PDB file of C-alpha atoms in Angstrom:
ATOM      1  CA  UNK A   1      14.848  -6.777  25.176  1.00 50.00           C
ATOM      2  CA  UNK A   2      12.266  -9.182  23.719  1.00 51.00           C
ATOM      3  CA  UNK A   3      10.459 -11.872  25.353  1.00 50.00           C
ATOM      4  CA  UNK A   4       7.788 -14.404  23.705  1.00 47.00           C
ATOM      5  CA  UNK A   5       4.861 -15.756  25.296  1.00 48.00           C
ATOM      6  CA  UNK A   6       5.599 -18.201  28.387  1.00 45.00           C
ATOM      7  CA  UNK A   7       9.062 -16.208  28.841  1.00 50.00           C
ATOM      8  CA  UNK A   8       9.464 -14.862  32.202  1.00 55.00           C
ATOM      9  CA  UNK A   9      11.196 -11.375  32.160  1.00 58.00           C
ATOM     10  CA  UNK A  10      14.106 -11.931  34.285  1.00 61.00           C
ATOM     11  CA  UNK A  11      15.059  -8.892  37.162  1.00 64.00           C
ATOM     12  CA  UNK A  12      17.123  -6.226  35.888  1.00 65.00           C
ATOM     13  CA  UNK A  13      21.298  -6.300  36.514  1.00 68.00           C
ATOM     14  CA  UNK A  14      21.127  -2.586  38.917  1.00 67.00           C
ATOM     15  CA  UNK A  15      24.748  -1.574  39.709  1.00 68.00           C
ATOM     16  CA  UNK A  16      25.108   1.300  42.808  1.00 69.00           C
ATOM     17  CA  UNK A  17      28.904   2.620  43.446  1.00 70.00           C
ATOM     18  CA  UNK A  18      29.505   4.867  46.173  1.00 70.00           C
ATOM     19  CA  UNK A  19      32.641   6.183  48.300  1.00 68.00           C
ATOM     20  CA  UNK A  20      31.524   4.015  51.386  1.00 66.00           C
ATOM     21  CA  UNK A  21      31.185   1.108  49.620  1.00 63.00           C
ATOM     22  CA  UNK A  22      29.461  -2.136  51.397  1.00 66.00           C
ATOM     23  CA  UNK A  23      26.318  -0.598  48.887  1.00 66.00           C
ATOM     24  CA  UNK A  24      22.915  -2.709  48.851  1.00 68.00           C
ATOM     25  CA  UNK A  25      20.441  -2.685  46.030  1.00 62.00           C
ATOM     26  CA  UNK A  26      16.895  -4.357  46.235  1.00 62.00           C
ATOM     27  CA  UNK A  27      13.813  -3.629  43.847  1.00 58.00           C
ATOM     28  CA  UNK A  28      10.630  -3.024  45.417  1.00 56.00           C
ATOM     29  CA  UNK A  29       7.411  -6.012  45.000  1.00 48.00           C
ATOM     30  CA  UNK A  30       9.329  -8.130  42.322  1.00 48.00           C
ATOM     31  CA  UNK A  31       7.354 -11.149  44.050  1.00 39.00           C
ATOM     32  CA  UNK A  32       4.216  -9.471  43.038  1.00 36.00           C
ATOM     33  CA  UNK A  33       4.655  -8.469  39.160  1.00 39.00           C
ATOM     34  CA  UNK A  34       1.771 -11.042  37.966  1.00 38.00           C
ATOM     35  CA  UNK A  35       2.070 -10.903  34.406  1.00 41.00           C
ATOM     36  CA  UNK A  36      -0.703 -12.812  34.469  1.00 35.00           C
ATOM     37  CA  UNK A  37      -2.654  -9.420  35.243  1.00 39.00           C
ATOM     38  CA  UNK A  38      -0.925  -7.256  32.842  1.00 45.00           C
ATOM     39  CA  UNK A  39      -2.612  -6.212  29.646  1.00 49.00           C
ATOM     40  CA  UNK A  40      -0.340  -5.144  26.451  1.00 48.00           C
ATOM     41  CA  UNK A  41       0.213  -1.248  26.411  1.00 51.00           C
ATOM     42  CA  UNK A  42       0.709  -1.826  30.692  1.00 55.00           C
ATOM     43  CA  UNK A  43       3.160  -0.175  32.124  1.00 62.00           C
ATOM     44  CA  UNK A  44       5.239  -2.040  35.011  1.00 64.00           C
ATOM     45  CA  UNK A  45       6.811   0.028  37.534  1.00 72.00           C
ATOM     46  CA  UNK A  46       9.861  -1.365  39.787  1.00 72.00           C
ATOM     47  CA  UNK A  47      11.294   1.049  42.569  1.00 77.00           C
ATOM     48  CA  UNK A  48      15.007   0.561  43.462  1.00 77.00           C
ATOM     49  CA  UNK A  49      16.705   1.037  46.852  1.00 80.00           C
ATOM     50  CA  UNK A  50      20.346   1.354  47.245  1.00 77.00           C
ATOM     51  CA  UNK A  51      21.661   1.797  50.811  1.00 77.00           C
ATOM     52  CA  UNK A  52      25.465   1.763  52.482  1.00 74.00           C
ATOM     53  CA  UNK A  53      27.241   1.327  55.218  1.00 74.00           C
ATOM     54  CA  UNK A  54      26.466   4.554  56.483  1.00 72.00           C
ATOM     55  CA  UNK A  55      22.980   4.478  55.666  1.00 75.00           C
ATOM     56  CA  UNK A  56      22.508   6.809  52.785  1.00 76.00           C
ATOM     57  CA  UNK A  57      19.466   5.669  50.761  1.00 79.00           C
ATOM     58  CA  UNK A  58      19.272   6.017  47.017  1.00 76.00           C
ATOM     59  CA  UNK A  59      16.432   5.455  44.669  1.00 79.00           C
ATOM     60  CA  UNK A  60      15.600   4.679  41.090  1.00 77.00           C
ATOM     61  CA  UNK A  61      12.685   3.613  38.954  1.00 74.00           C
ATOM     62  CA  UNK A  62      12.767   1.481  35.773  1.00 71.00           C
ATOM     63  CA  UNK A  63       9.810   0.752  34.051  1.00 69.00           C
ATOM     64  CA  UNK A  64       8.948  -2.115  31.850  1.00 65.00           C
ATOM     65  CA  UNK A  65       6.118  -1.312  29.014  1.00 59.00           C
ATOM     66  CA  UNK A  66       4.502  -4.629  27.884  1.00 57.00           C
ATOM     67  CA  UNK A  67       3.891  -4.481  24.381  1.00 54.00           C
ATOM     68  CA  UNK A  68       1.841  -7.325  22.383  1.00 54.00           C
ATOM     69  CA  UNK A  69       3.757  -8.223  19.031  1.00 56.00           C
ATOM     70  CA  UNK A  70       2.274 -11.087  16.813  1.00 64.00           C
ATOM     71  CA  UNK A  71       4.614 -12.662  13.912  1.00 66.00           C
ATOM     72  CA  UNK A  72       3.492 -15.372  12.073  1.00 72.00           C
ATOM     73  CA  UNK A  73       4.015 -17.065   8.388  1.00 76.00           C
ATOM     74  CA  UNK A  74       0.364 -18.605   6.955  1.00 80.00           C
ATOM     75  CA  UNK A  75       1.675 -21.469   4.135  1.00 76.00           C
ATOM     76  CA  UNK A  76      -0.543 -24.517   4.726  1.00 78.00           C
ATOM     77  CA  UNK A  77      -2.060 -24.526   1.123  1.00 77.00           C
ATOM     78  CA  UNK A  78      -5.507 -26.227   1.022  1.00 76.00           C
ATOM     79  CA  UNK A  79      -6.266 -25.556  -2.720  1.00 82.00           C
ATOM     80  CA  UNK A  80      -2.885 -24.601  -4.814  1.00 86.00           C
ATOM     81  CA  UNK A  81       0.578 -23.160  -4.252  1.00 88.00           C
ATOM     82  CA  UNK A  82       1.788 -22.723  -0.935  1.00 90.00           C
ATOM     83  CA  UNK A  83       3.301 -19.657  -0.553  1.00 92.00           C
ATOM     84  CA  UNK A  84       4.914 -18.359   2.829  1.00 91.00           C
ATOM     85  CA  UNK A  85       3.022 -15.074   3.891  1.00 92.00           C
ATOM     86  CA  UNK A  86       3.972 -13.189   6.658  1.00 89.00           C
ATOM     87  CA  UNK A  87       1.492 -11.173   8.828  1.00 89.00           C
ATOM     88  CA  UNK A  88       2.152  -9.124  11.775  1.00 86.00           C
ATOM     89  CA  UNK A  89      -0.717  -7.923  14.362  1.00 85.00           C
ATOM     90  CA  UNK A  90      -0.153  -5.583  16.520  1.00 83.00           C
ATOM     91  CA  UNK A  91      -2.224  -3.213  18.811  1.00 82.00           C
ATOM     92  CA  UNK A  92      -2.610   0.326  18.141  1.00 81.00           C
ATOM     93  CA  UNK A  93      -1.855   2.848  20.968  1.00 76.00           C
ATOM     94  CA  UNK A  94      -4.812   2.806  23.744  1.00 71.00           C
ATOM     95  CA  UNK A  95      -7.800   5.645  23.153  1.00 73.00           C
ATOM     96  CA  UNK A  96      -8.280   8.639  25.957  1.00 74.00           C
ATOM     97  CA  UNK A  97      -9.844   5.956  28.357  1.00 73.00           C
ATOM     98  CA  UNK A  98      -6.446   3.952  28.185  1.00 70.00           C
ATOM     99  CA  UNK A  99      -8.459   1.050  26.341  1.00 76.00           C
ATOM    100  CA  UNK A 100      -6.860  -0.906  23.345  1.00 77.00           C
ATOM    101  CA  UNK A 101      -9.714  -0.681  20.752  1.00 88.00           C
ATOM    102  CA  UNK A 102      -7.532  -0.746  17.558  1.00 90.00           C
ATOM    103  CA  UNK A 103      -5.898  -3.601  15.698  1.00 90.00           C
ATOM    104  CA  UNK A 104      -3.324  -3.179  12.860  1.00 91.00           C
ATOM    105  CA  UNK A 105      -2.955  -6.157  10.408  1.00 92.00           C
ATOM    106  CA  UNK A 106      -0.032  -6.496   7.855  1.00 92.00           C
ATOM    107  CA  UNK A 107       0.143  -9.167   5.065  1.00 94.00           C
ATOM    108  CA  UNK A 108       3.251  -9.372   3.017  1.00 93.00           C
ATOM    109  CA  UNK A 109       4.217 -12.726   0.785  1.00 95.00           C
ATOM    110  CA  UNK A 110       7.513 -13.439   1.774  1.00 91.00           C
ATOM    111  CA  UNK A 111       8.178 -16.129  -0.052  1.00 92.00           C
ATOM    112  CA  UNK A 112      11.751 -17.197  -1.822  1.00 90.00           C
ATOM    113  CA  UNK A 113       9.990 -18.756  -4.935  1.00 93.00           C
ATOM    114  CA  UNK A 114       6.538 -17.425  -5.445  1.00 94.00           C
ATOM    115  CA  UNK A 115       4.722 -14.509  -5.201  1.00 95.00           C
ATOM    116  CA  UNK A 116       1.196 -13.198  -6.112  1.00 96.00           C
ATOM    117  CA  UNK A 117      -1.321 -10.920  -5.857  1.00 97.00           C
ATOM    118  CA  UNK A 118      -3.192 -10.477  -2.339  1.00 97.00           C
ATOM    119  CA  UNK A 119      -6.669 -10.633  -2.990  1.00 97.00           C
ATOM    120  CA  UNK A 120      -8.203 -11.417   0.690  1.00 96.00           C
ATOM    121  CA  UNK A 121      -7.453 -12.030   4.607  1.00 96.00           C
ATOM    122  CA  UNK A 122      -9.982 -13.851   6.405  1.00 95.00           C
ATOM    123  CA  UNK A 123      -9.672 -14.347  10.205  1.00 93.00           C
ATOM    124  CA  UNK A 124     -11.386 -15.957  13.081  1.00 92.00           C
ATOM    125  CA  UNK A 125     -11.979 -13.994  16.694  1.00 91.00           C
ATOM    126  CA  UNK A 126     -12.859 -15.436  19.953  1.00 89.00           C
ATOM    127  CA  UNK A 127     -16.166 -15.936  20.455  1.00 90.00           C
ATOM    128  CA  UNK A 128     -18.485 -12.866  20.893  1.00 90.00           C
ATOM    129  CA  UNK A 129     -15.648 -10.158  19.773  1.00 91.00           C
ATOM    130  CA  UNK A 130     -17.181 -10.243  15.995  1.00 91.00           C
ATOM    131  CA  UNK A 131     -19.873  -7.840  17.480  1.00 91.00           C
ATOM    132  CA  UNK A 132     -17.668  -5.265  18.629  1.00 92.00           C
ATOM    133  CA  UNK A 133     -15.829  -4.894  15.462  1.00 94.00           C
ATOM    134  CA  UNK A 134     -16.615  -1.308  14.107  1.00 93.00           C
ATOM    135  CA  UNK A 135     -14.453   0.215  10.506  1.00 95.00           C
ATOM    136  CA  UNK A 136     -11.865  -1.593   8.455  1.00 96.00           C
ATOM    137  CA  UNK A 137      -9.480   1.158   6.896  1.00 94.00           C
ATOM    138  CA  UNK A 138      -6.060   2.556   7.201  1.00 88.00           C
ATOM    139  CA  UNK A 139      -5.378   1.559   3.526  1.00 89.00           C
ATOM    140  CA  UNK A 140      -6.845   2.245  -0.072  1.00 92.00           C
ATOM    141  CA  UNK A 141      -6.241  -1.185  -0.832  1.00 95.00           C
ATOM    142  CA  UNK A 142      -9.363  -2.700   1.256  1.00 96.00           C
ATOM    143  CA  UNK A 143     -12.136  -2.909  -1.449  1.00 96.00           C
ATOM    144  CA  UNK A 144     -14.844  -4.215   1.010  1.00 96.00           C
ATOM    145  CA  UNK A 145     -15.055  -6.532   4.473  1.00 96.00           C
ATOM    146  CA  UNK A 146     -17.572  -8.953   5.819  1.00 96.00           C
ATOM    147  CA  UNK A 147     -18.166  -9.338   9.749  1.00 96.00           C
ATOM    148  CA  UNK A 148     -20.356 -12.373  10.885  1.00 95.00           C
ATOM    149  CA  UNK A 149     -19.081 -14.857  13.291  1.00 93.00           C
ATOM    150  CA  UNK A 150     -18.153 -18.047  11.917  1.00 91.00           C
ATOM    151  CA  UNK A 151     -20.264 -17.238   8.135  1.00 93.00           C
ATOM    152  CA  UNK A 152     -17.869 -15.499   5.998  1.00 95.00           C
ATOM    153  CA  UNK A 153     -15.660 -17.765   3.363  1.00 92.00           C
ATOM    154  CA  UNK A 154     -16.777 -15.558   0.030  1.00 93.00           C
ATOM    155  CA  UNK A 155     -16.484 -11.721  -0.336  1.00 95.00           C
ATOM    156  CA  UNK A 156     -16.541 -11.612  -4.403  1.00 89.00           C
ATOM    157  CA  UNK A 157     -16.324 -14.633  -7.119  1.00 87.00           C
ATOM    158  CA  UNK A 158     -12.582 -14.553  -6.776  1.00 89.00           C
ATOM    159  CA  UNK A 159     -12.203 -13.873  -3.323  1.00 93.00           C
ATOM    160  CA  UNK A 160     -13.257 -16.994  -1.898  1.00 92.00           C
ATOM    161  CA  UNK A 161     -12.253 -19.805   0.745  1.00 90.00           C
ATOM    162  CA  UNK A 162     -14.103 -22.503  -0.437  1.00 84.00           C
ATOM    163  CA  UNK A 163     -12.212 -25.408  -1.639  1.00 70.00           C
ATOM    164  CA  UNK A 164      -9.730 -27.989  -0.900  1.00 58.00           C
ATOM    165  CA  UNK A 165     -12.832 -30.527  -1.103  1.00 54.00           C
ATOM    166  CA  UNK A 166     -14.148 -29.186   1.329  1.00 52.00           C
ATOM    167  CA  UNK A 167     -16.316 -26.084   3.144  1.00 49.00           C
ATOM    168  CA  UNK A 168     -14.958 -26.009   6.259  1.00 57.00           C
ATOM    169  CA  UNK A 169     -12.984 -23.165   5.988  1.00 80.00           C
ATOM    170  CA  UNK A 170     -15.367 -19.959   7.310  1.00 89.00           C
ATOM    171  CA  UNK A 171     -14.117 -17.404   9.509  1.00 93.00           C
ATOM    172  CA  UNK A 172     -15.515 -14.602  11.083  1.00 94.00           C
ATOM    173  CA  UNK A 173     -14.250 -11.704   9.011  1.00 96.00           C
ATOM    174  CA  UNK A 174     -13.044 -11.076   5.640  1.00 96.00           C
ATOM    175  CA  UNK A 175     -11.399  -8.014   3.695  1.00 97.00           C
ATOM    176  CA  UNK A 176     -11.186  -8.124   0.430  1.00 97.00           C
ATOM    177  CA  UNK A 177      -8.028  -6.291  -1.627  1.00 97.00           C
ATOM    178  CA  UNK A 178      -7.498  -4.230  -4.508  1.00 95.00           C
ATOM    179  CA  UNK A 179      -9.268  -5.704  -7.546  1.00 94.00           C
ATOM    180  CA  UNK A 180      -9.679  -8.917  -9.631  1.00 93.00           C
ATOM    181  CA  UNK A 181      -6.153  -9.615 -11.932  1.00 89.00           C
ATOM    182  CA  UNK A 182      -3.421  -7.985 -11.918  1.00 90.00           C
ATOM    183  CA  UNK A 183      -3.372  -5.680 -14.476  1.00 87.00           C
ATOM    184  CA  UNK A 184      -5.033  -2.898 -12.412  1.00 87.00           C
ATOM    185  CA  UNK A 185      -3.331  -3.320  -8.865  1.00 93.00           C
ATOM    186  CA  UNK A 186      -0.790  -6.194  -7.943  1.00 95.00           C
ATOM    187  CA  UNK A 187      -0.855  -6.328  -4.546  1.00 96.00           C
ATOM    188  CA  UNK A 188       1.847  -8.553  -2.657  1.00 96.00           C
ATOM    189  CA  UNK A 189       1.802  -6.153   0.750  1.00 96.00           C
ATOM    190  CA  UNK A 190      -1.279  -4.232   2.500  1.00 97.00           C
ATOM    191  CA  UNK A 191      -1.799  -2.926   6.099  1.00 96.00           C
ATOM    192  CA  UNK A 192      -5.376  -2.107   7.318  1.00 96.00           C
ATOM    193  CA  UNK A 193      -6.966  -1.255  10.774  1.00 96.00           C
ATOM    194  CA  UNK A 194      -9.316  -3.346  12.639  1.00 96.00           C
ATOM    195  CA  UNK A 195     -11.493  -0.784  15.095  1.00 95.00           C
ATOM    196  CA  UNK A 196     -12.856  -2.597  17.639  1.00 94.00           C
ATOM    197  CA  UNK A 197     -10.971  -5.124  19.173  1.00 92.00           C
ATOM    198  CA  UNK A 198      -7.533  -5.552  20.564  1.00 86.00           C
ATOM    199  CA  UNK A 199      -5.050  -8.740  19.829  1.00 82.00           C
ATOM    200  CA  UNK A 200      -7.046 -10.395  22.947  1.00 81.00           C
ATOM    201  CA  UNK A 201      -9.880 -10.780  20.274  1.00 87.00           C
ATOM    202  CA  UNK A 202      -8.333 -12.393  18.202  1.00 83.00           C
ATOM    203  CA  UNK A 203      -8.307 -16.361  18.104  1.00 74.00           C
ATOM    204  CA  UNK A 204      -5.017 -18.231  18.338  1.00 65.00           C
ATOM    205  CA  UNK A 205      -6.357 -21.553  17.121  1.00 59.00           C
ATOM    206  CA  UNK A 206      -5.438 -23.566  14.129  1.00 45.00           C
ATOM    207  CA  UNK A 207      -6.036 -22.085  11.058  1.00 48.00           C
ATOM    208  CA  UNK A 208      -7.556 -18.508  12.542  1.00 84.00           C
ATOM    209  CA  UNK A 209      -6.071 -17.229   9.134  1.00 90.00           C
ATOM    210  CA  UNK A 210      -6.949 -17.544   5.845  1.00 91.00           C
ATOM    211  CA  UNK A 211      -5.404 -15.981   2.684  1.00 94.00           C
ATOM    212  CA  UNK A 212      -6.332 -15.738  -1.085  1.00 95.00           C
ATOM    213  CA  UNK A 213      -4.013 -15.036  -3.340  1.00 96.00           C
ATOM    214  CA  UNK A 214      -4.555 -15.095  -7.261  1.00 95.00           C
ATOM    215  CA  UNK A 215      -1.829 -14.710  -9.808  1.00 95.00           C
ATOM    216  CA  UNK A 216       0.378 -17.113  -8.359  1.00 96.00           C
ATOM    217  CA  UNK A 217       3.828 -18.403  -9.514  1.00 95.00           C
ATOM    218  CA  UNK A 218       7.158 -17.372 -10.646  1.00 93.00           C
ATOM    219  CA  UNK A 219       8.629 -14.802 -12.813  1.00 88.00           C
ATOM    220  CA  UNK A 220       5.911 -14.321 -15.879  1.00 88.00           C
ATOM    221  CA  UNK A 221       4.510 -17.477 -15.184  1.00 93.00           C
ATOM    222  CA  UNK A 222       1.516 -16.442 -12.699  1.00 94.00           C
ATOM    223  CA  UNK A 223      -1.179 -18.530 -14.052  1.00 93.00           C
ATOM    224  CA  UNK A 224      -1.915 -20.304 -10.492  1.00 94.00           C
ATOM    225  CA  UNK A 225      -3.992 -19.334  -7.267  1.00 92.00           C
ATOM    226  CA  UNK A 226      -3.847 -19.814  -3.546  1.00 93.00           C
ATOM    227  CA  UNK A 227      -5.661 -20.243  -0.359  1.00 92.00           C
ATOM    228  CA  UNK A 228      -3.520 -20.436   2.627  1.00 90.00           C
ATOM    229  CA  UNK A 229      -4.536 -20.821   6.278  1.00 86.00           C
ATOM    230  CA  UNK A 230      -2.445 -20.761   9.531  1.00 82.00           C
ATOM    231  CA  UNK A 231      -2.557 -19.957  12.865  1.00 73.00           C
ATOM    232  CA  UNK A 232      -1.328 -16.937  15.149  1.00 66.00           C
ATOM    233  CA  UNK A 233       1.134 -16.607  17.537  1.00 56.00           C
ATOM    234  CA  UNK A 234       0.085 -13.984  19.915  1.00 54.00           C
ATOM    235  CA  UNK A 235       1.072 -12.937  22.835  1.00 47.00           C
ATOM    236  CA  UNK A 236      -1.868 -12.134  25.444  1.00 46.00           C
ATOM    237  CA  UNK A 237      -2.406 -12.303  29.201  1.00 36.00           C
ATOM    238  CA  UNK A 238      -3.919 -15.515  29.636  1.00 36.00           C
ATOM    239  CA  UNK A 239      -0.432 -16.936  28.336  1.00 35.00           C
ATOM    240  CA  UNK A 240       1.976 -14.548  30.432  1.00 32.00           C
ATOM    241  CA  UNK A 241       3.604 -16.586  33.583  1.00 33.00           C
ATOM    242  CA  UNK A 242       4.103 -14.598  37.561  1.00 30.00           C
ATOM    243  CA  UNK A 243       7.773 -13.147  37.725  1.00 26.00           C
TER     244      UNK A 243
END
């Protein structure tokens, strides 16, 4: 089952059949699963007691793993075509001290009309987690990154977020792809890791995203360029509501 943020998971449908019938099944401290204090990669444990009329006592555990899934399109064009891109964050499985320190970002133009080729993703964290960001990789596709808190908006002479008539658009990091045209890579998908952080880190207001694309359009005709920026969806625990 799936569940967005603000959903409250509902209690489980547990069926116990015996020969004595008259059985009674209760979970153990459903009153007390705060998902307000759960953490993605948490494991939630619920104990359940059937008894009948003669008093025989079965048990049963089900466990609910919390996992933190973030789907969003980025299409709000503030200098060209807009073109729908989809990117999913997710967090990477937690190190030997159970700690989510991983991030794994995928951008993939998913668009009906256009396409083009990726050439950066620029994103905003909450304040402070810029500092504890440590390697980009996971792909041979990143070229280079930039970390500083609320400075970066240029990472080559095409790979820039300046524009719209305006330089408001800076973000805290920025990871360049593949190479300039398209004639050597043409990129419309990439996946990289973020060390570092965890989707907590990363900030869920307005336009936290930014992507440049070059070599937009349709068909042959690609002559056009891009910069996109949206905002994320993601689920963490300050959104999660008490079952």
């Amino acid at each position: 089952m799936t569940y967005h943020c603000g959903d409250v998971i509902p209690v489980s449908t547990v069926v116990s059949i015996d020969n004595c019938g008259g059985v009674t099944t209760t979970p153990s401290h459903v009153d007390t699963h705060k998902l307000l204090e759960t953490v993605p990669g948490e494991v939630i444990t619920r104990n359940w007691t059937s008894s009948d009329c003669s008093q025989n006592i079965g048990e049963a555990q089900e466990t609910i793993l919390m996992l933190d899934k973030c789907d969003f399109i980025v299409n709000e064009p503030f200098s060209g075509v807009g073109v729908n891109v989809a990117i999913r964050v997710t967090n990477n499985d937690a190190n030997e001290d159970d700690i989510l320190d991983s991030v794994k970002i995928k951008v993939k133009i998913d668009d009906e009309t256009y396409t083009g080729d990726i050439r950066g993703v620029f994103f905003d964290l909450v304040s402070g987690s810029a500092a504890k960001i440590g390697d980009i990789d996971g792909s041979d596709h990143v070229t280079s990154s930039h970390v500083e808190e609320d400075q970066v908006d240029r990472l080559a002479n095409d790979v820039t977020m300046k524009g719209g008539g305006k330089n408001a658009h800076v973000f805290d990091v920025g990871v360049e792809i593949g190479t300039r045209g398209k004639s050597k890579d043409d990129i419309q998908s990439v996946e990289f890791v973020v060390h570092g952080i965890s989707t907590d880190d990363i900030d869920d207001d307005f336009g936290s995203f930014g992507i440049r694309l070059t070599s937009v359009g349709a068909g042959r005709d690609r002559e056009q360029s891009s910069k996109l920026s949206g905002s994320t969806s993601c689920c963490r625990a300050s959104n999660l509501q008490q079952v």
